[in-house]
């Protein structure tokens, strides 16, 4: 059976050179990977699309994969086979991943067993593909790096995207006061349904004043920032004493006045899931699986694309007028 698997082929997206969305090539003759020791082979039903995958594809990211490669880390599907020493999973199990070894934009993907988690019957595969990077990143930003505590306030900038909705749901479940921004009426309604106490339209020229009126002179304790190159300067002025900005996303340089951090002894903290230790990943996974069981962790799926439209997905995730949930590829 293993020999047959080794010879069988699948459809997968391959990148042979760094560049624009057009470098994403769908091929139908890619060998199905074989799981080695402590690895799981998953038949992929859905794969999440994350902004970071567009930065990696363009060649502008700090971590560059060896070419050619298949992008994608958050898959949900069914276990096809397992390598030696894997006891937690068996063929037929519904699972989702935090990352893959072979790339998720494909019909089959191999992942380390430690990065694979059971997918609750309460969630479909599209939702399963929306958990990995967004929820682990949001949890890390709030608690492992942001030291959030019940009773504090959090402002989630760009709250209607994958990480944003995750941050709203987690923060609300853990007793924080949650404010969120979005770029459309639909996005604002979505974040109010997903844990935000109040929503602001970041296209409104007076939205910063509205946030200040809402938080009062005290300011906000934590800001989860998806677009720090646009918002960081203003973020520093919105913070409370000892407040912290968690930099989750950035698309360029920004000018700030460091004096703004001195007067409030505030902090700017970078967040990278890639830097998480095994213990930290385990902590995230435990909290999130508990959230699924408790019913408050409910991924919101936004735009869906077939694998053939992967280049369009990469364009839209950067250029769309306003995020509404997690973008996924369906297989």
PDB file of N, CA and C in Angstrom, residues 3 58 124 152:
ATOM      1  N   UNK A   3       3.882   1.524  -1.226  1.00  0.00           N
ATOM      2  CA  UNK A   3       4.492   1.667  -2.556  1.00  0.00           C
ATOM      3  C   UNK A   3       3.500   2.325  -3.517  1.00  0.00           C
ATOM      4  N   UNK A  58       6.350  36.290  -2.317  1.00  0.00           N
ATOM      5  CA  UNK A  58       6.966  37.421  -3.022  1.00  0.00           C
ATOM      6  C   UNK A  58       8.489  37.456  -2.843  1.00  0.00           C
ATOM      7  N   UNK A 124     -17.005  22.285  10.695  1.00  0.00           N
ATOM      8  CA  UNK A 124     -16.784  21.666   9.390  1.00  0.00           C
ATOM      9  C   UNK A 124     -15.325  21.883   8.963  1.00  0.00           C
ATOM     10  N   UNK A 152      -9.162  43.841  31.762  1.00  0.00           N
ATOM     11  CA  UNK A 152      -8.446  44.808  30.927  1.00  0.00           C
ATOM     12  C   UNK A 152      -9.233  45.044  29.634  1.00  0.00           C
TER      13      UNK A 152
END
